Amino acid sequence: MKILANDGIAPIGKQQLEAVGFTVVTETVPQHELIKTINNENYVALLVRSATTVRKDLIDACPNLKLIGRGGVGMDNIDVAYAKEKGLYVINTPASSSQSVAELVMAHLFGAVRFVYDANRQMPTNGATGFNTLKKKYAKGIELRGKTLGIIGFGRIGQVTASYALGCGMNVIFTDPFAEKATVNVKVGNQQVAIELSSISKDELLQNADFISLHVPKLDQPAIGNEEFAKMKDGVIIINAARGGVIDENALIAHLNSGKVAHAALDVFENEPTPSEDLLKHPKISLTPHIGAATLEAQDRIGEELAVQIISLLS
Ligand code: NAD
């Protein structure tokens, strides 16, 4: 049985599948040629990450396809309900990348409060001639310890992000309509400290957070728009490593320009893979190209988790 891993799969996952007789092809077939290739090559499973989309037309046109696998969490690039209705297995790897995404959030947060992202842009061109000017420009850094991180969406990634922030000595508040309470395990050396947290209202979070990190699924409406920005503290820092569109991008730019929002960090964008130039060029935004799960450890876990599920469903 042949599997097309169109956005790649970690070698360990490929090896596990091949060890039980699957053929795994990792070449990337362009979206417009996918249907033809799947049918010509008789693929029974299509594995994707976020780049390849699997819509109704593909599902209808590929009758031999038995399984669609998403390496990662969000399934918004797959017509999941329709695929299941047609009898296909649809699987993902929800827990594999939580730690990596949380670490990227912390990287953006540390980078934002000390202007690391901007210094990295300025130093190559102005570092030799304007060293002291830049030094002065970045003299208003702040510390994370003691500040309040507000987390919107307290599922897997929200909770792991909380554990890192608590471990850094930050206060953590969260809002999640579906999680009233949560126990966050903070690793300190070889020990775990369990911290109990309770959900608060979104308004209370917006009013009290120094930094806000979003960890909700893609929603019908942005979780943060003009109305929410208006309720935040002046100088708030916002991070979105969830999904493009979870923040209203135009409203974000307006509030960065007005000074209401001090900085933003974005790993995800509307219109990926061609994000708005206004975001990409904005001096107050720290940017990464949707790499939350892009660590060797997360990719290995994703590959293994996919292999285990495929073997159990298709072997
Ligand atoms: P999860 O399902 O475990 O958690 C999502 C949480 O959001 C749930 O607890 C849910 O109750 C809560 N929620 C839903 N609607 C809400 C609302 N309106 N307000 C507040 N909370 C709400 O998902 P997860 O694994 O933690 O993933 C979170 C997000 O991160 C998803 O959007 C996912 O696609 C994204 N993600 C990004 C990357 C990346 O590379 N940047 C990698 C993996 C996942």
Coordinates of C-alpha atoms and ligand atoms in Angstrom, one line a residue:
M1 CA 0.0 0.0 0.0
K2 CA 1.3 3.4 -1.0
I3 CA 1.3 6.6 1.1
L4 CA 2.0 10.1 -0.2
A5 CA 3.4 12.3 2.5
N6 CA 3.0 15.5 0.5
D7 CA 4.4 17.9 3.1
G8 CA 7.0 15.4 4.3
I9 CA 7.2 13.1 7.3
A10 CA 10.1 12.6 9.8
P11 CA 12.4 9.7 8.8
I12 CA 11.4 7.8 12.0
G13 CA 7.7 7.7 10.9
K14 CA 8.7 6.7 7.4
Q15 CA 10.9 3.9 8.7
Q16 CA 8.1 2.6 11.0
L17 CA 5.6 2.5 8.1
E18 CA 8.1 0.9 5.7
A19 CA 9.0 -1.7 8.3
V20 CA 5.5 -3.1 8.1
G21 CA 5.3 -3.0 4.3
F22 CA 4.0 0.4 3.3
T23 CA 5.7 2.4 0.6
V24 CA 6.1 6.1 1.7
V25 CA 6.7 8.7 -1.0
T26 CA 7.8 12.1 0.3
E27 CA 7.9 14.1 -2.9
T28 CA 5.7 17.2 -2.9
V29 CA 3.1 17.1 -5.7
P30 CA 1.7 20.5 -6.6
Q31 CA -1.8 21.0 -5.4
H32 CA -3.3 21.1 -8.9
E33 CA -1.7 17.8 -9.8
L34 CA -2.6 15.9 -6.6
I35 CA -5.8 14.2 -7.8
K36 CA -4.1 12.9 -10.9
T37 CA -1.1 11.6 -9.0
I38 CA -3.1 10.0 -6.2
N39 CA -5.1 8.1 -8.8
N40 CA -2.3 7.2 -11.2
E41 CA 0.0 6.0 -8.3
N42 CA -2.8 4.3 -6.4
Y43 CA -2.1 6.0 -3.1
V44 CA -4.3 4.8 -0.2
A45 CA -3.2 7.5 2.3
L46 CA -2.4 11.2 1.9
L47 CA -0.4 12.8 4.7
V48 CA -0.3 16.6 4.9
R49 CA 0.9 19.3 7.3
S50 CA -0.6 22.8 6.7
A51 CA 0.6 23.5 3.2
T52 CA -1.5 20.9 1.2
T53 CA -5.3 21.3 1.3
V54 CA -7.7 18.4 1.0
R55 CA -11.1 19.6 -0.1
K56 CA -14.3 17.9 -1.2
D57 CA -13.2 17.8 -4.9
L58 CA -10.1 15.8 -4.1
I59 CA -12.1 13.5 -1.8
D60 CA -14.7 12.9 -4.5
A61 CA -12.1 12.4 -7.2
C62 CA -9.9 9.9 -5.4
P63 CA -12.1 6.8 -4.6
N64 CA -9.2 4.6 -3.5
L65 CA -8.0 7.0 -0.8
K66 CA -8.7 5.5 2.6
L67 CA -7.0 7.9 5.0
I68 CA -6.0 11.5 5.3
G69 CA -3.4 12.3 8.0
R70 CA -2.6 15.7 9.3
G71 CA 0.9 16.0 10.9
G72 CA 0.0 18.5 13.5
V73 CA -3.2 19.9 15.2
G74 CA -5.4 22.3 13.1
M75 CA -7.4 20.5 10.4
D76 CA -8.7 23.7 8.7
N77 CA -7.0 22.6 5.5
I78 CA -9.0 19.4 5.3
D79 CA -12.8 19.0 4.8
V80 CA -12.9 16.6 7.8
A81 CA -16.6 16.1 8.2
Y82 CA -17.0 15.4 4.4
A83 CA -14.1 13.0 4.3
K84 CA -15.5 11.0 7.3
E85 CA -19.0 11.0 5.7
K86 CA -17.4 9.4 2.7
G87 CA -15.9 6.7 4.9
L88 CA -12.3 7.9 5.0
Y89 CA -10.2 7.8 8.2
V90 CA -9.0 11.3 9.2
I91 CA -6.3 11.5 11.8
N92 CA -4.0 14.1 13.3
T93 CA -1.4 14.3 16.0
P94 CA -2.8 16.8 18.5
A95 CA -0.3 16.5 21.4
S96 CA 3.0 16.2 19.4
S97 CA 3.8 19.9 18.9
S98 CA 2.5 21.6 22.1
Q99 CA 5.9 22.0 23.8
S100 CA 7.5 23.3 20.6
V101 CA 4.8 25.9 20.0
A102 CA 5.0 27.0 23.6
E103 CA 8.8 27.4 23.4
L104 CA 8.4 29.6 20.3
V105 CA 5.8 31.7 22.1
M106 CA 8.4 32.2 24.9
A107 CA 11.1 33.0 22.3
H108 CA 8.9 35.7 20.8
L109 CA 8.1 37.0 24.3
F110 CA 11.7 37.3 25.4
G111 CA 12.6 38.8 22.1
A112 CA 9.8 41.4 22.2
V113 CA 10.5 42.8 25.7
R114 CA 14.2 43.3 24.8
F115 CA 13.7 44.4 21.2
V116 CA 15.8 41.5 20.0
Y117 CA 13.8 41.1 16.7
D118 CA 14.4 44.8 15.9
A119 CA 18.0 44.9 17.0
N120 CA 18.7 41.9 14.7
R121 CA 17.2 44.0 11.8
Q122 CA 19.1 47.2 12.7
M123 CA 22.5 45.9 13.7
P124 CA 23.8 44.6 10.3
T125 CA 23.2 48.0 8.6
N126 CA 23.4 50.5 11.4
G127 CA 25.4 48.7 14.2
A128 CA 28.8 50.1 13.1
T129 CA 27.8 53.7 12.5
G130 CA 25.0 54.1 15.0
F131 CA 25.8 51.7 17.9
N132 CA 25.1 54.2 20.7
T133 CA 21.9 55.4 19.0
L134 CA 20.6 51.9 18.9
K135 CA 21.8 51.2 22.4
K136 CA 19.6 54.2 23.5
K137 CA 16.7 53.1 21.4
Y138 CA 16.6 49.7 23.2
A139 CA 17.2 51.0 26.7
K140 CA 13.5 50.7 27.6
G141 CA 13.4 46.9 27.9
I142 CA 11.3 45.2 30.6
E143 CA 11.6 41.9 32.5
L144 CA 9.1 39.1 32.2
R145 CA 9.3 38.0 35.8
G146 CA 6.4 39.4 37.8
K147 CA 4.4 40.4 34.7
T148 CA 1.0 38.9 33.8
L149 CA 0.6 36.7 30.8
G150 CA -3.1 36.3 29.6
I151 CA -3.7 33.2 27.7
I152 CA -6.8 33.0 25.5
G153 CA -7.6 29.3 24.9
F154 CA -6.4 26.9 27.6
G155 CA -6.1 23.6 25.8
R156 CA -2.9 21.7 25.1
I157 CA -0.7 24.5 23.9
G158 CA -2.2 27.2 26.2
Q159 CA -1.4 25.0 29.2
V160 CA 2.1 24.2 28.2
T161 CA 2.8 27.9 27.5
A162 CA 1.4 28.6 31.0
S163 CA 3.9 26.1 32.5
Y164 CA 6.8 27.9 30.8
A165 CA 5.6 31.3 31.9
L166 CA 5.0 30.2 35.5
G167 CA 8.4 28.6 35.5
C168 CA 9.8 32.0 34.6
G169 CA 8.1 33.6 37.6
M170 CA 5.3 35.2 35.6
N171 CA 1.6 35.4 36.7
V172 CA -0.7 33.5 34.4
I173 CA -4.4 34.2 33.8
F174 CA -6.5 32.5 31.3
T175 CA -9.9 32.5 29.6
D176 CA -11.6 29.5 28.0
P177 CA -15.3 29.0 27.9
F178 CA -14.8 25.2 27.9
A179 CA -12.2 24.9 30.7
E180 CA -13.3 26.2 34.0
K181 CA -10.2 25.0 35.9
A182 CA -6.9 23.5 35.0
T183 CA -3.9 22.0 36.8
V184 CA -0.7 23.1 35.2
N185 CA 2.4 21.1 35.9
V186 CA 5.5 23.2 36.1
K187 CA 8.8 21.4 35.7
V188 CA 11.5 22.7 38.1
G189 CA 14.7 20.6 37.7
N190 CA 13.6 17.0 38.3
Q191 CA 10.5 18.0 40.2
Q192 CA 7.0 19.0 39.1
V193 CA 5.0 21.7 40.8
A194 CA 1.2 21.5 40.3
I195 CA -0.4 24.9 40.0
E196 CA -4.2 25.3 40.0
L197 CA -5.7 28.0 37.8
S198 CA -9.3 29.0 37.1
S199 CA -10.7 30.6 33.9
I200 CA -11.7 34.3 34.2
S201 CA -13.9 36.3 31.8
K202 CA -12.3 37.5 28.6
D203 CA -12.9 41.1 29.6
E204 CA -11.1 40.6 32.9
L205 CA -8.2 39.0 31.1
L206 CA -8.0 41.8 28.5
Q207 CA -8.0 44.5 31.2
N208 CA -5.3 42.8 33.4
A209 CA -2.8 41.1 31.0
D210 CA 0.6 42.7 30.2
F211 CA 1.1 40.2 27.5
I212 CA -1.6 38.2 25.6
S213 CA -1.0 34.9 23.8
L214 CA -3.7 33.2 21.7
H215 CA -4.1 29.5 21.7
V216 CA -7.6 29.0 20.3
P217 CA -8.7 27.0 17.2
K218 CA -9.6 28.9 14.1
L219 CA -12.9 30.7 14.9
D220 CA -15.7 32.2 12.8
Q221 CA -14.9 35.6 14.2
P222 CA -11.4 37.0 15.2
A223 CA -10.9 36.5 19.0
I224 CA -9.2 39.9 19.0
G225 CA -10.6 42.8 17.1
N226 CA -11.1 46.5 17.7
E227 CA -13.5 45.9 20.6
E228 CA -11.0 43.7 22.4
F229 CA -8.0 46.0 21.7
A230 CA -9.9 48.9 23.3
K231 CA -10.2 47.0 26.6
M232 CA -6.5 46.1 26.9
K233 CA -3.8 47.8 28.9
D234 CA -1.8 50.5 27.1
G235 CA 1.5 49.0 25.8
V236 CA 0.3 45.4 25.8
I237 CA 2.2 42.8 23.8
I238 CA 0.3 40.3 21.7
I239 CA 1.4 36.9 20.4
N240 CA -0.4 34.8 17.9
A241 CA 1.0 31.3 17.3
A242 CA -2.5 29.8 16.8
R243 CA -4.0 30.5 13.4
G244 CA -4.1 33.4 10.9
G245 CA -7.4 35.3 11.4
V246 CA -7.6 34.7 15.1
I247 CA -6.5 38.3 15.4
D248 CA -8.0 41.0 13.1
E249 CA -4.8 41.9 11.2
N250 CA -6.0 45.4 10.1
A251 CA -7.1 46.2 13.7
L252 CA -3.7 45.0 15.0
I253 CA -1.8 47.3 12.6
A254 CA -4.0 50.3 13.6
H255 CA -3.4 49.7 17.3
L256 CA 0.3 49.2 16.8
N257 CA 0.4 52.5 15.0
S258 CA -1.6 54.3 17.7
G259 CA 0.8 52.9 20.4
K260 CA -2.0 51.0 22.2
V261 CA -0.2 47.8 21.4
A262 CA 3.6 48.0 22.0
H263 CA 4.6 45.0 20.0
A264 CA 3.1 41.9 18.3
A265 CA 4.6 38.6 17.5
L266 CA 3.1 36.5 14.7
D267 CA 3.9 33.0 13.7
V268 CA 0.6 32.6 11.7
F269 CA -1.1 34.8 9.2
E270 CA -4.2 35.2 7.1
N271 CA -3.4 34.4 3.5
E272 CA -0.5 32.1 4.2
P273 CA 1.8 31.6 2.4
T274 CA 1.6 35.2 1.2
P275 CA 1.0 37.3 4.3
S276 CA 0.2 41.0 4.1
E277 CA 3.3 43.2 3.3
D278 CA 2.0 45.7 5.9
L279 CA 2.5 43.0 8.6
L280 CA 5.8 41.8 7.2
K281 CA 7.4 45.2 7.1
H282 CA 5.9 46.6 10.3
P283 CA 8.7 47.7 12.7
K284 CA 6.8 46.6 15.8
I285 CA 6.1 43.0 14.7
S286 CA 8.4 40.0 15.4
L287 CA 7.8 37.5 12.7
T288 CA 8.3 33.7 12.1
P289 CA 6.9 31.8 9.1
H290 CA 4.5 29.3 10.8
I291 CA 7.3 27.3 12.5
G292 CA 5.6 26.6 15.9
A293 CA 5.9 22.8 15.4
A294 CA 9.1 22.9 13.4
T295 CA 11.5 21.3 15.8
L296 CA 13.3 18.0 15.3
E297 CA 11.6 16.7 18.5
A298 CA 8.1 17.6 17.4
Q299 CA 8.5 16.4 13.9
D300 CA 9.8 13.0 15.2
R301 CA 6.8 12.8 17.6
I302 CA 4.4 13.7 14.7
G303 CA 6.0 11.1 12.4
E304 CA 5.7 8.4 15.0
E305 CA 2.2 9.3 16.1
L306 CA 1.0 9.2 12.4
A307 CA 2.8 5.8 11.8
V308 CA 1.2 4.2 14.9
Q309 CA -2.3 5.3 13.9
I310 CA -1.9 4.3 10.2
I311 CA -0.5 0.9 11.1
S312 CA -3.4 0.3 13.4
L313 CA -6.1 1.5 10.9
L314 CA -4.7 0.2 7.6
S315 CA -2.5 -2.8 8.2
Ligands
NAD1 P1 -6.7 22.6 21.9 O1 -7.9 22.2 21.2 O2 -6.0 21.7 22.8 O3 -7.0 24.0 22.7 C1 -7.8 25.0 22.2 C2 -8.5 25.6 23.3 O4 -9.2 26.8 22.9 C3 -9.6 24.6 24.0 O5 -9.4 24.5 25.3 C4 -10.9 25.4 23.7 O6 -11.8 25.2 24.7 C5 -10.5 26.8 23.6 N1 -11.4 27.7 23.0 C6 -12.2 27.4 21.9 N2 -12.9 28.6 21.6 C7 -12.5 29.5 22.4 C8 -12.8 30.9 22.6 N3 -13.7 31.5 21.8 N4 -12.2 31.6 23.6 C9 -11.3 31.0 24.4 N5 -10.9 29.7 24.3 C10 -11.5 29.0 23.3 O7 -5.7 23.1 20.7 P2 -4.1 23.3 20.8 O8 -3.4 22.0 20.5 O9 -3.8 23.9 22.1 O10 -3.9 24.3 19.6 C11 -4.2 25.6 19.8 C12 -4.0 26.4 18.5 O11 -2.6 26.3 18.1 C13 -4.8 25.8 17.3 O12 -5.3 26.9 16.5 C14 -3.8 25.1 16.4 O13 -4.1 25.1 15.1 C15 -2.5 26.0 16.7 N6 -1.2 25.4 16.4 C16 -0.3 26.2 15.8 C17 1.0 25.7 15.5 C18 2.0 26.5 14.9 O14 2.9 26.0 14.2 N7 2.1 27.8 15.2 C19 1.2 24.3 15.8 C20 0.3 23.5 16.4 C21 -1.0 24.1 16.7

